[in-house]
Amino acid sequence: MRKTGSKGMELPSLWEKARKLIGPEKGVVHLATAAVLNAVWDLWAKQEGKPLWKLLVDMDPRMLLSCIDFRYITDVLTEEEAYGILQKGQIGKKERERQMLMHGYPAYTTSCAWLGYSDDTLKQLCTEALQDGWTRFKVKVGADLQDDIRRCRLIRNMIGPEKTLMMDANQRWDVPEAIEWMSKLAEFKPLWIEEPTSPDDILGHATISKALVPLGIGVATGEQCHNRVIFKQLLQAKALQFLQIDSCRLGSVNENLSVLLMAKKFEIPVCPHAGGVGLCELVQHLIIFDFISVSASLKNRMCEYVDHLHEHFRYPVTIKKASYMPPKDAGYSTEMKEESVKKHQYPDGEVWKKLLADQNN
């Protein structure tokens, strides 16, 4: 039972207080919610014997909408509007599903051009990626302008003018600095600049977005967005041209569904964040569903791929011809190998024991 104060008023529980202090709908509470609900979706898909993308594609639109919390977003998207989008998405759905099964969803690579890579490493990785059929590349920028100019010129010369180049500043700049910096990098024809400033600065992103339009450079952001409300405001403010959902930052599949539907209403392409560590395994399901049932378009759309730590997962992604091939195993592809879990379990796992021992020496 809940305790009451001296005047008979109910006192909030410790959980409710904690939720308000470290949340609500953001921070550690939201990340924990995502973890639990991602596991629930994994179990649901396994119970149905389908990969998650297929579970969503086959789901009745009303059932799908019952999974979404429309609170705080009805000023831009009502449940009936969302239903209309899903109903329209039924047209040509089977053909788009066959297209995905045959060709997969287009991906881009972030693995070639991290900050700190030597020129030799960068050249080697770009050469290998080109040989593997990659046509979309992302380069990290923001530490040093002259170094960025040199590295971007090197990459652009290697991949040629016809291939797609994106840039990612990982929240490095103030707003005026972002505009000035990108005006110097515009010669390399980037499709977008990702996270040019604080992920919480909606109006700052809008200012940057407006300033870069004449240069033909879009703004991409979203991997650090707390919840659907931030995405709503980014869309309302015309602060981004490319929307980047994250399968573990938002409140699992449920909240991501609401963002996919809002992006469709605003006709903003979704290009998910998937920086390895299992994120690729999860988000592939969401973006494949988006194409088949919501957006029905591949124009200016691609999903990030980083070749990092896939070996720890039972159902790692399959990349063919620089595209995500739809998973066939039932579930959300979240399950890690038992051996990997044991090795990394805190504090008795092999990895942690070594780290703790090294700290004590």
mmCIF file of C-alpha atoms in Angstrom:
data_model
loop_
_atom_site.group_PDB
_atom_site.id
_atom_site.type_symbol
_atom_site.label_atom_id
_atom_site.label_comp_id
_atom_site.label_asym_id
_atom_site.label_seq_id
_atom_site.Cartn_x
_atom_site.Cartn_y
_atom_site.Cartn_z
ATOM 1 C CA MET A 1 0.000 0.000 0.000
ATOM 2 C CA ARG A 2 1.049 3.578 -0.578
ATOM 3 C CA LYS A 3 1.828 5.619 2.527
ATOM 4 C CA THR A 4 -0.169 8.738 3.345
ATOM 5 C CA GLY A 5 1.012 11.997 4.851
ATOM 6 C CA SER A 6 -0.342 13.751 7.930
ATOM 7 C CA LYS A 7 -3.253 15.201 5.932
ATOM 8 C CA GLY A 8 -4.152 11.919 4.305
ATOM 9 C CA MET A 9 -2.499 12.716 0.966
ATOM 10 C CA GLU A 10 -0.785 9.858 -0.826
ATOM 11 C CA LEU A 11 2.993 10.084 -0.847
ATOM 12 C CA PRO A 12 4.744 9.129 -4.114
ATOM 13 C CA SER A 13 6.576 5.837 -4.079
ATOM 14 C CA LEU A 14 10.352 5.714 -4.232
ATOM 15 C CA TRP A 15 10.048 4.395 -7.795
ATOM 16 C CA GLU A 16 7.866 7.296 -8.889
ATOM 17 C CA LYS A 17 10.296 9.797 -7.377
ATOM 18 C CA ALA A 18 13.240 8.089 -9.049
ATOM 19 C CA ARG A 19 11.388 8.020 -12.365
ATOM 20 C CA LYS A 20 10.930 11.777 -12.253
ATOM 21 C CA LEU A 21 14.500 12.435 -11.140
ATOM 22 C CA ILE A 22 16.234 10.241 -13.733
ATOM 23 C CA GLY A 23 13.527 10.343 -16.390
ATOM 24 C CA PRO A 24 10.760 10.599 -17.357
ATOM 25 C CA GLU A 25 10.962 9.105 -20.854
ATOM 26 C CA LYS A 26 14.665 9.845 -21.137
ATOM 27 C CA GLY A 27 17.955 8.869 -19.567
ATOM 28 C CA VAL A 28 18.539 5.644 -17.704
ATOM 29 C CA VAL A 29 14.807 4.945 -17.204
ATOM 30 C CA HIS A 30 14.144 5.099 -20.939
ATOM 31 C CA LEU A 31 17.197 3.008 -21.812
ATOM 32 C CA ALA A 32 16.083 0.361 -19.327
ATOM 33 C CA THR A 33 12.569 0.468 -20.777
ATOM 34 C CA ALA A 34 14.014 -0.087 -24.245
ATOM 35 C CA ALA A 35 16.045 -3.077 -23.033
ATOM 36 C CA VAL A 36 13.040 -4.766 -21.415
ATOM 37 C CA LEU A 37 10.646 -4.078 -24.279
ATOM 38 C CA ASN A 38 13.189 -5.125 -26.914
ATOM 39 C CA ALA A 39 13.345 -8.472 -25.115
ATOM 40 C CA VAL A 40 9.543 -8.687 -25.077
ATOM 41 C CA TRP A 41 9.368 -8.019 -28.819
ATOM 42 C CA ASP A 42 12.032 -10.666 -29.358
ATOM 43 C CA LEU A 43 9.929 -13.180 -27.427
ATOM 44 C CA TRP A 44 6.739 -12.214 -29.250
ATOM 45 C CA ALA A 45 8.361 -12.668 -32.653
ATOM 46 C CA LYS A 46 9.838 -16.017 -31.588
ATOM 47 C CA GLN A 47 6.432 -17.134 -30.306
ATOM 48 C CA GLU A 48 4.972 -16.327 -33.724
ATOM 49 C CA GLY A 49 7.896 -18.017 -35.484
ATOM 50 C CA LYS A 50 8.751 -14.883 -37.469
ATOM 51 C CA PRO A 51 11.586 -12.383 -37.657
ATOM 52 C CA LEU A 52 10.451 -9.122 -36.073
ATOM 53 C CA TRP A 53 10.218 -7.235 -39.381
ATOM 54 C CA LYS A 54 7.831 -9.884 -40.690
ATOM 55 C CA LEU A 55 5.775 -9.821 -37.475
ATOM 56 C CA LEU A 56 5.288 -6.073 -37.960
ATOM 57 C CA VAL A 57 4.620 -6.316 -41.695
ATOM 58 C CA ASP A 58 1.937 -8.968 -41.188
ATOM 59 C CA MET A 59 0.290 -7.253 -38.224
ATOM 60 C CA ASP A 60 -3.166 -5.733 -38.618
ATOM 61 C CA PRO A 61 -2.826 -1.925 -38.691
ATOM 62 C CA ARG A 62 -5.143 -1.469 -35.706
ATOM 63 C CA MET A 63 -3.144 -3.977 -33.688
ATOM 64 C CA LEU A 64 0.058 -2.184 -34.671
ATOM 65 C CA LEU A 65 -1.338 1.180 -33.590
ATOM 66 C CA SER A 66 -2.390 -0.275 -30.237
ATOM 67 C CA CYS A 67 1.339 -0.687 -29.491
ATOM 68 C CA ILE A 68 2.002 3.055 -29.880
ATOM 69 C CA ASP A 69 1.659 5.767 -27.244
ATOM 70 C CA PHE A 70 0.331 8.826 -29.098
ATOM 71 C CA ARG A 71 0.478 11.038 -26.011
ATOM 72 C CA TYR A 72 2.301 14.327 -26.665
ATOM 73 C CA ILE A 73 2.370 13.903 -30.464
ATOM 74 C CA THR A 74 -1.279 14.232 -31.502
ATOM 75 C CA ASP A 75 -0.684 17.845 -32.557
ATOM 76 C CA VAL A 76 1.290 16.452 -35.515
ATOM 77 C CA LEU A 77 0.038 12.863 -35.833
ATOM 78 C CA THR A 78 -3.281 11.447 -34.649
ATOM 79 C CA GLU A 79 -4.050 7.755 -34.450
ATOM 80 C CA GLU A 80 -6.434 8.083 -37.384
ATOM 81 C CA GLU A 81 -3.765 9.781 -39.499
ATOM 82 C CA ALA A 82 -1.367 6.973 -38.623
ATOM 83 C CA TYR A 83 -4.022 4.434 -39.597
ATOM 84 C CA GLY A 84 -4.400 6.165 -42.952
ATOM 85 C CA ILE A 85 -0.644 5.945 -43.544
ATOM 86 C CA LEU A 86 -0.622 2.222 -42.761
ATOM 87 C CA GLN A 87 -3.669 1.599 -44.930
ATOM 88 C CA LYS A 88 -1.996 3.352 -47.853
ATOM 89 C CA GLY A 89 1.100 1.264 -47.172
ATOM 90 C CA GLN A 90 -0.907 -1.892 -47.890
ATOM 91 C CA ILE A 91 -0.807 -1.016 -51.599
ATOM 92 C CA GLY A 92 2.143 -2.761 -53.227
ATOM 93 C CA LYS A 93 3.304 -4.237 -49.922
ATOM 94 C CA LYS A 94 3.812 -7.781 -51.210
ATOM 95 C CA GLU A 95 5.915 -6.522 -54.113
ATOM 96 C CA ARG A 96 8.106 -4.459 -51.768
ATOM 97 C CA GLU A 97 8.556 -7.464 -49.500
ATOM 98 C CA ARG A 98 9.741 -9.545 -52.446
ATOM 99 C CA GLN A 99 12.101 -6.709 -53.391
ATOM 100 C CA MET A 100 13.636 -6.749 -49.908
ATOM 101 C CA LEU A 101 14.036 -10.527 -49.882
ATOM 102 C CA MET A 102 15.778 -10.407 -53.255
ATOM 103 C CA HIS A 103 17.934 -7.283 -52.995
ATOM 104 C CA GLY A 104 17.971 -6.207 -49.350
ATOM 105 C CA TYR A 105 17.962 -2.719 -47.848
ATOM 106 C CA PRO A 106 20.738 -0.326 -48.956
ATOM 107 C CA ALA A 107 23.477 0.298 -46.393
ATOM 108 C CA TYR A 108 26.370 2.694 -45.937
ATOM 109 C CA THR A 109 29.667 2.081 -44.178
ATOM 110 C CA THR A 110 31.151 4.064 -41.309
ATOM 111 C CA SER A 111 34.102 1.714 -40.840
ATOM 112 C CA CYS A 112 36.567 3.379 -43.228
ATOM 113 C CA ALA A 113 37.131 6.868 -41.893
ATOM 114 C CA TRP A 114 37.156 7.215 -38.127
ATOM 115 C CA LEU A 115 39.061 10.135 -36.636
ATOM 116 C CA GLY A 116 42.577 9.057 -35.715
ATOM 117 C CA TYR A 117 43.045 6.645 -38.613
ATOM 118 C CA SER A 118 46.273 7.155 -40.495
ATOM 119 C CA ASP A 119 46.089 7.956 -44.199
ATOM 120 C CA ASP A 120 47.435 4.500 -44.998
ATOM 121 C CA THR A 121 44.720 2.829 -42.905
ATOM 122 C CA LEU A 122 42.064 5.038 -44.446
ATOM 123 C CA LYS A 123 43.239 4.203 -47.978
ATOM 124 C CA GLN A 124 43.380 0.499 -47.227
ATOM 125 C CA LEU A 125 39.887 0.391 -45.720
ATOM 126 C CA CYS A 126 38.390 2.477 -48.536
ATOM 127 C CA THR A 127 40.019 0.249 -51.152
ATOM 128 C CA GLU A 128 38.644 -2.879 -49.469
ATOM 129 C CA ALA A 129 35.183 -1.339 -49.150
ATOM 130 C CA LEU A 130 35.127 -0.384 -52.824
ATOM 131 C CA GLN A 131 36.172 -3.899 -53.762
ATOM 132 C CA ASP A 132 33.300 -5.232 -51.626
ATOM 133 C CA GLY A 133 30.817 -3.108 -53.538
ATOM 134 C CA TRP A 134 30.202 -0.240 -51.121
ATOM 135 C CA THR A 135 28.959 2.958 -52.741
ATOM 136 C CA ARG A 136 28.047 5.039 -49.669
ATOM 137 C CA PHE A 137 30.685 6.219 -47.198
ATOM 138 C CA LYS A 138 30.673 8.266 -43.997
ATOM 139 C CA VAL A 139 33.670 10.172 -42.655
ATOM 140 C CA LYS A 140 34.103 11.580 -39.159
ATOM 141 C CA VAL A 141 34.946 15.292 -39.005
ATOM 142 C CA GLY A 142 35.240 18.121 -36.522
ATOM 143 C CA ALA A 143 38.585 17.866 -34.747
ATOM 144 C CA ASP A 144 40.735 19.998 -37.064
ATOM 145 C CA LEU A 145 39.517 21.831 -40.162
ATOM 146 C CA GLN A 146 42.673 21.482 -42.240
ATOM 147 C CA ASP A 147 42.915 17.800 -41.363
ATOM 148 C CA ASP A 148 39.248 17.362 -42.337
ATOM 149 C CA ILE A 149 39.863 19.046 -45.701
ATOM 150 C CA ARG A 150 42.822 16.777 -46.393
ATOM 151 C CA ARG A 151 41.033 13.591 -45.326
ATOM 152 C CA CYS A 152 37.799 14.434 -47.179
ATOM 153 C CA ARG A 153 39.760 15.216 -50.337
ATOM 154 C CA LEU A 154 41.594 11.898 -50.044
ATOM 155 C CA ILE A 155 38.334 9.952 -49.594
ATOM 156 C CA ARG A 156 36.459 11.804 -52.331
ATOM 157 C CA ASN A 157 39.321 11.208 -54.767
ATOM 158 C CA MET A 158 39.320 7.510 -53.882
ATOM 159 C CA ILE A 159 35.580 6.884 -54.177
ATOM 160 C CA GLY A 160 35.009 9.233 -57.120
ATOM 161 C CA PRO A 161 32.349 11.891 -57.698
ATOM 162 C CA GLU A 162 29.452 9.516 -58.339
ATOM 163 C CA LYS A 163 29.480 7.765 -54.951
ATOM 164 C CA THR A 164 27.752 9.112 -51.855
ATOM 165 C CA LEU A 165 29.721 10.777 -49.062
ATOM 166 C CA MET A 166 28.330 11.746 -45.651
ATOM 167 C CA MET A 167 30.009 13.537 -42.738
ATOM 168 C CA ASP A 168 29.543 13.118 -38.983
ATOM 169 C CA ALA A 169 30.679 15.698 -36.406
ATOM 170 C CA ASN A 170 29.407 13.844 -33.303
ATOM 171 C CA GLN A 171 28.129 17.046 -31.621
ATOM 172 C CA ARG A 172 31.448 18.905 -31.923
ATOM 173 C CA TRP A 173 30.419 22.440 -32.853
ATOM 174 C CA ASP A 174 28.522 25.494 -31.749
ATOM 175 C CA VAL A 175 25.909 26.615 -34.272
ATOM 176 C CA PRO A 176 27.925 29.374 -36.060
ATOM 177 C CA GLU A 177 31.012 27.146 -36.081
ATOM 178 C CA ALA A 178 29.069 24.302 -37.699
ATOM 179 C CA ILE A 179 27.881 26.554 -40.518
ATOM 180 C CA GLU A 180 31.335 28.003 -41.136
ATOM 181 C CA TRP A 181 33.087 24.608 -40.946
ATOM 182 C CA MET A 182 30.659 22.942 -43.343
ATOM 183 C CA SER A 183 30.943 25.820 -45.820
ATOM 184 C CA LYS A 184 34.632 24.886 -46.060
ATOM 185 C CA LEU A 185 33.824 21.190 -46.594
ATOM 186 C CA ALA A 186 31.026 21.780 -49.109
ATOM 187 C CA GLU A 187 33.418 21.289 -52.048
ATOM 188 C CA PHE A 188 33.443 17.555 -51.291
ATOM 189 C CA LYS A 189 29.688 17.343 -51.905
ATOM 190 C CA PRO A 190 28.514 15.624 -48.706
ATOM 191 C CA LEU A 191 24.916 14.438 -48.687
ATOM 192 C CA TRP A 192 24.596 15.359 -45.025
ATOM 193 C CA ILE A 193 26.354 16.557 -41.910
ATOM 194 C CA GLU A 194 25.381 14.405 -38.941
ATOM 195 C CA GLU A 195 25.019 15.746 -35.396
ATOM 196 C CA PRO A 196 26.654 19.117 -36.113
ATOM 197 C CA THR A 197 25.821 20.466 -32.639
ATOM 198 C CA SER A 198 24.209 19.465 -29.329
ATOM 199 C CA PRO A 199 21.534 16.824 -29.971
ATOM 200 C CA ASP A 200 19.214 18.723 -27.621
ATOM 201 C CA ASP A 201 19.452 22.000 -29.586
ATOM 202 C CA ILE A 202 16.429 21.794 -31.877
ATOM 203 C CA LEU A 203 16.501 25.442 -32.919
ATOM 204 C CA GLY A 204 20.259 25.271 -33.415
ATOM 205 C CA HIS A 205 19.787 22.375 -35.818
ATOM 206 C CA ALA A 206 17.094 24.378 -37.587
ATOM 207 C CA THR A 207 19.466 27.326 -38.011
ATOM 208 C CA ILE A 208 22.205 25.082 -39.395
ATOM 209 C CA SER A 209 19.740 23.302 -41.667
ATOM 210 C CA LYS A 210 18.502 26.559 -43.163
ATOM 211 C CA ALA A 211 22.033 27.876 -43.681
ATOM 212 C CA LEU A 212 23.239 24.738 -45.463
ATOM 213 C CA VAL A 213 20.355 24.446 -47.932
ATOM 214 C CA PRO A 214 22.090 26.681 -50.538
ATOM 215 C CA LEU A 215 25.159 24.427 -50.278
ATOM 216 C CA GLY A 216 23.117 21.294 -50.989
ATOM 217 C CA ILE A 217 23.994 19.766 -47.622
ATOM 218 C CA GLY A 218 21.336 18.189 -45.423
ATOM 219 C CA VAL A 219 21.333 17.812 -41.644
ATOM 220 C CA ALA A 220 21.029 14.343 -40.130
ATOM 221 C CA THR A 221 20.410 13.662 -36.449
ATOM 222 C CA GLY A 222 18.499 11.449 -34.049
ATOM 223 C CA GLU A 223 20.763 8.830 -32.510
ATOM 224 C CA GLN A 224 20.845 10.768 -29.210
ATOM 225 C CA CYS A 225 17.199 11.891 -29.235
ATOM 226 C CA HIS A 226 15.549 11.074 -25.921
ATOM 227 C CA ASN A 227 12.050 10.319 -27.155
ATOM 228 C CA ARG A 228 9.353 10.840 -29.769
ATOM 229 C CA VAL A 229 8.710 14.408 -28.564
ATOM 230 C CA ILE A 230 12.203 15.550 -29.567
ATOM 231 C CA PHE A 231 11.714 13.996 -32.999
ATOM 232 C CA LYS A 232 8.327 15.709 -33.268
ATOM 233 C CA GLN A 233 9.915 19.089 -32.602
ATOM 234 C CA LEU A 234 12.829 18.477 -34.991
ATOM 235 C CA LEU A 235 10.305 17.722 -37.711
ATOM 236 C CA GLN A 236 8.125 20.711 -36.853
ATOM 237 C CA ALA A 237 11.122 23.055 -36.884
ATOM 238 C CA LYS A 238 12.419 21.708 -40.220
ATOM 239 C CA ALA A 239 15.663 21.043 -38.376
ATOM 240 C CA LEU A 240 16.692 17.896 -40.247
ATOM 241 C CA GLN A 241 16.565 16.405 -43.729
ATOM 242 C CA PHE A 242 17.512 12.888 -42.617
ATOM 243 C CA LEU A 243 16.068 11.269 -39.484
ATOM 244 C CA GLN A 244 18.172 8.745 -37.574
ATOM 245 C CA ILE A 245 16.281 6.452 -35.220
ATOM 246 C CA ASP A 246 18.085 4.221 -32.732
ATOM 247 C CA SER A 247 16.658 0.867 -31.659
ATOM 248 C CA CYS A 248 17.908 1.149 -28.054
ATOM 249 C CA ARG A 249 17.744 4.903 -27.312
ATOM 250 C CA LEU A 250 13.982 5.248 -27.856
ATOM 251 C CA GLY A 251 11.428 3.174 -25.966
ATOM 252 C CA SER A 252 11.888 0.062 -28.092
ATOM 253 C CA VAL A 253 9.848 -0.836 -31.175
ATOM 254 C CA ASN A 254 6.758 0.902 -29.805
ATOM 255 C CA GLU A 255 8.208 4.410 -29.777
ATOM 256 C CA ASN A 256 10.190 3.889 -32.969
ATOM 257 C CA LEU A 257 6.935 3.055 -34.752
ATOM 258 C CA SER A 258 5.544 6.470 -33.827
ATOM 259 C CA VAL A 259 8.682 8.189 -35.164
ATOM 260 C CA LEU A 260 8.584 6.246 -38.435
ATOM 261 C CA LEU A 261 4.984 7.337 -38.938
ATOM 262 C CA MET A 262 5.744 10.985 -38.135
ATOM 263 C CA ALA A 263 8.678 10.919 -40.558
ATOM 264 C CA LYS A 264 6.369 9.573 -43.255
ATOM 265 C CA LYS A 265 3.865 12.369 -42.668
ATOM 266 C CA PHE A 266 6.645 14.980 -43.017
ATOM 267 C CA GLU A 267 8.210 13.054 -45.950
ATOM 268 C CA ILE A 268 11.609 12.956 -44.245
ATOM 269 C CA PRO A 269 13.738 9.902 -45.078
ATOM 270 C CA VAL A 270 14.723 7.648 -42.183
ATOM 271 C CA CYS A 271 18.376 6.532 -42.163
ATOM 272 C CA PRO A 272 18.884 4.637 -38.891
ATOM 273 C CA HIS A 273 21.870 4.860 -36.579
ATOM 274 C CA ALA A 274 23.511 1.459 -36.244
ATOM 275 C CA GLY A 275 27.022 1.793 -34.835
ATOM 276 C CA GLY A 276 27.757 -1.882 -34.290
ATOM 277 C CA VAL A 277 27.524 -3.503 -30.816
ATOM 278 C CA GLY A 278 24.255 -5.205 -31.799
ATOM 279 C CA LEU A 279 22.528 -2.056 -33.069
ATOM 280 C CA CYS A 280 22.778 -3.238 -36.675
ATOM 281 C CA GLU A 281 21.120 -6.511 -35.717
ATOM 282 C CA LEU A 282 18.135 -4.715 -34.208
ATOM 283 C CA VAL A 283 17.522 -1.700 -36.410
ATOM 284 C CA GLN A 284 17.552 -3.685 -39.666
ATOM 285 C CA HIS A 285 14.128 -5.015 -38.696
ATOM 286 C CA LEU A 286 12.688 -1.530 -38.215
ATOM 287 C CA ILE A 287 13.929 -0.059 -41.469
ATOM 288 C CA ILE A 288 12.875 -3.081 -43.539
ATOM 289 C CA PHE A 289 9.398 -2.777 -42.016
ATOM 290 C CA ASP A 290 9.439 0.959 -42.747
ATOM 291 C CA PHE A 291 10.084 0.387 -46.448
ATOM 292 C CA ILE A 292 7.525 -2.384 -46.835
ATOM 293 C CA SER A 293 4.671 -0.905 -44.782
ATOM 294 C CA VAL A 294 5.250 2.819 -44.222
ATOM 295 C CA SER A 295 7.568 4.823 -46.469
ATOM 296 C CA ALA A 296 7.382 2.625 -49.594
ATOM 297 C CA SER A 297 10.485 4.478 -50.832
ATOM 298 C CA LEU A 298 14.254 4.017 -51.011
ATOM 299 C CA LYS A 299 14.985 7.553 -52.250
ATOM 300 C CA ASN A 300 17.790 9.072 -50.157
ATOM 301 C CA ARG A 301 17.389 6.202 -47.691
ATOM 302 C CA MET A 302 20.061 3.920 -46.297
ATOM 303 C CA CYS A 303 20.947 2.198 -43.033
ATOM 304 C CA GLU A 304 24.288 2.569 -41.279
ATOM 305 C CA TYR A 305 26.574 -0.446 -41.030
ATOM 306 C CA VAL A 306 29.640 -0.808 -38.813
ATOM 307 C CA ASP A 307 31.585 -4.055 -38.863
ATOM 308 C CA HIS A 308 31.937 -4.257 -35.083
ATOM 309 C CA LEU A 309 31.215 -7.009 -32.520
ATOM 310 C CA HIS A 310 28.762 -8.984 -34.650
ATOM 311 C CA GLU A 311 30.582 -12.152 -33.626
ATOM 312 C CA HIS A 312 28.923 -12.002 -30.189
ATOM 313 C CA PHE A 313 25.391 -12.445 -31.554
ATOM 314 C CA ARG A 314 23.629 -15.682 -32.436
ATOM 315 C CA TYR A 315 21.940 -14.125 -35.455
ATOM 316 C CA PRO A 316 24.394 -11.581 -36.915
ATOM 317 C CA VAL A 317 23.411 -9.369 -39.817
ATOM 318 C CA THR A 318 23.935 -10.543 -43.373
ATOM 319 C CA ILE A 319 25.336 -7.933 -45.763
ATOM 320 C CA LYS A 320 25.333 -8.676 -49.498
ATOM 321 C CA LYS A 321 26.283 -6.160 -52.172
ATOM 322 C CA ALA A 322 26.286 -3.390 -49.553
ATOM 323 C CA SER A 323 22.724 -4.161 -48.470
ATOM 324 C CA TYR A 324 21.074 -5.636 -45.373
ATOM 325 C CA MET A 325 19.443 -8.936 -46.264
ATOM 326 C CA PRO A 326 16.220 -9.470 -44.287
ATOM 327 C CA PRO A 327 16.758 -11.817 -41.327
ATOM 328 C CA LYS A 328 15.013 -15.160 -41.608
ATOM 329 C CA ASP A 329 15.396 -16.412 -38.024
ATOM 330 C CA ALA A 330 12.511 -15.794 -35.645
ATOM 331 C CA GLY A 331 12.932 -12.950 -33.157
ATOM 332 C CA TYR A 332 14.516 -9.518 -32.978
ATOM 333 C CA SER A 333 18.106 -10.767 -33.552
ATOM 334 C CA THR A 334 18.959 -9.578 -30.024
ATOM 335 C CA GLU A 335 20.168 -12.850 -28.571
ATOM 336 C CA MET A 336 23.845 -12.970 -27.661
ATOM 337 C CA LYS A 337 25.979 -16.095 -27.585
ATOM 338 C CA GLU A 338 26.055 -17.707 -24.143
ATOM 339 C CA GLU A 339 29.849 -17.807 -24.201
ATOM 340 C CA SER A 340 30.063 -14.057 -24.852
ATOM 341 C CA VAL A 341 27.613 -13.286 -22.045
ATOM 342 C CA LYS A 342 29.603 -15.381 -19.579
ATOM 343 C CA LYS A 343 32.888 -13.735 -20.547
ATOM 344 C CA HIS A 344 31.500 -10.221 -20.118
ATOM 345 C CA GLN A 345 29.338 -10.770 -17.033
ATOM 346 C CA TYR A 346 30.162 -8.374 -14.195
ATOM 347 C CA PRO A 347 32.145 -8.940 -12.024
ATOM 348 C CA ASP A 348 32.954 -12.628 -12.465
ATOM 349 C CA GLY A 349 33.316 -12.836 -16.219
ATOM 350 C CA GLU A 350 36.716 -13.455 -17.755
ATOM 351 C CA VAL A 351 36.887 -9.982 -19.353
ATOM 352 C CA TRP A 352 35.971 -8.136 -16.143
ATOM 353 C CA LYS A 353 38.317 -10.215 -14.005
ATOM 354 C CA LYS A 354 41.197 -9.244 -16.256
ATOM 355 C CA LEU A 355 40.233 -5.557 -16.277
ATOM 356 C CA LEU A 356 39.880 -5.437 -12.496
ATOM 357 C CA ALA A 357 43.136 -7.311 -12.002
ATOM 358 C CA ASP A 358 44.955 -4.882 -14.301
ATOM 359 C CA GLN A 359 43.576 -1.948 -12.312
ATOM 360 C CA ASN A 360 44.856 -3.412 -9.059
ATOM 361 C CA ASN A 361 48.373 -3.997 -10.421
#
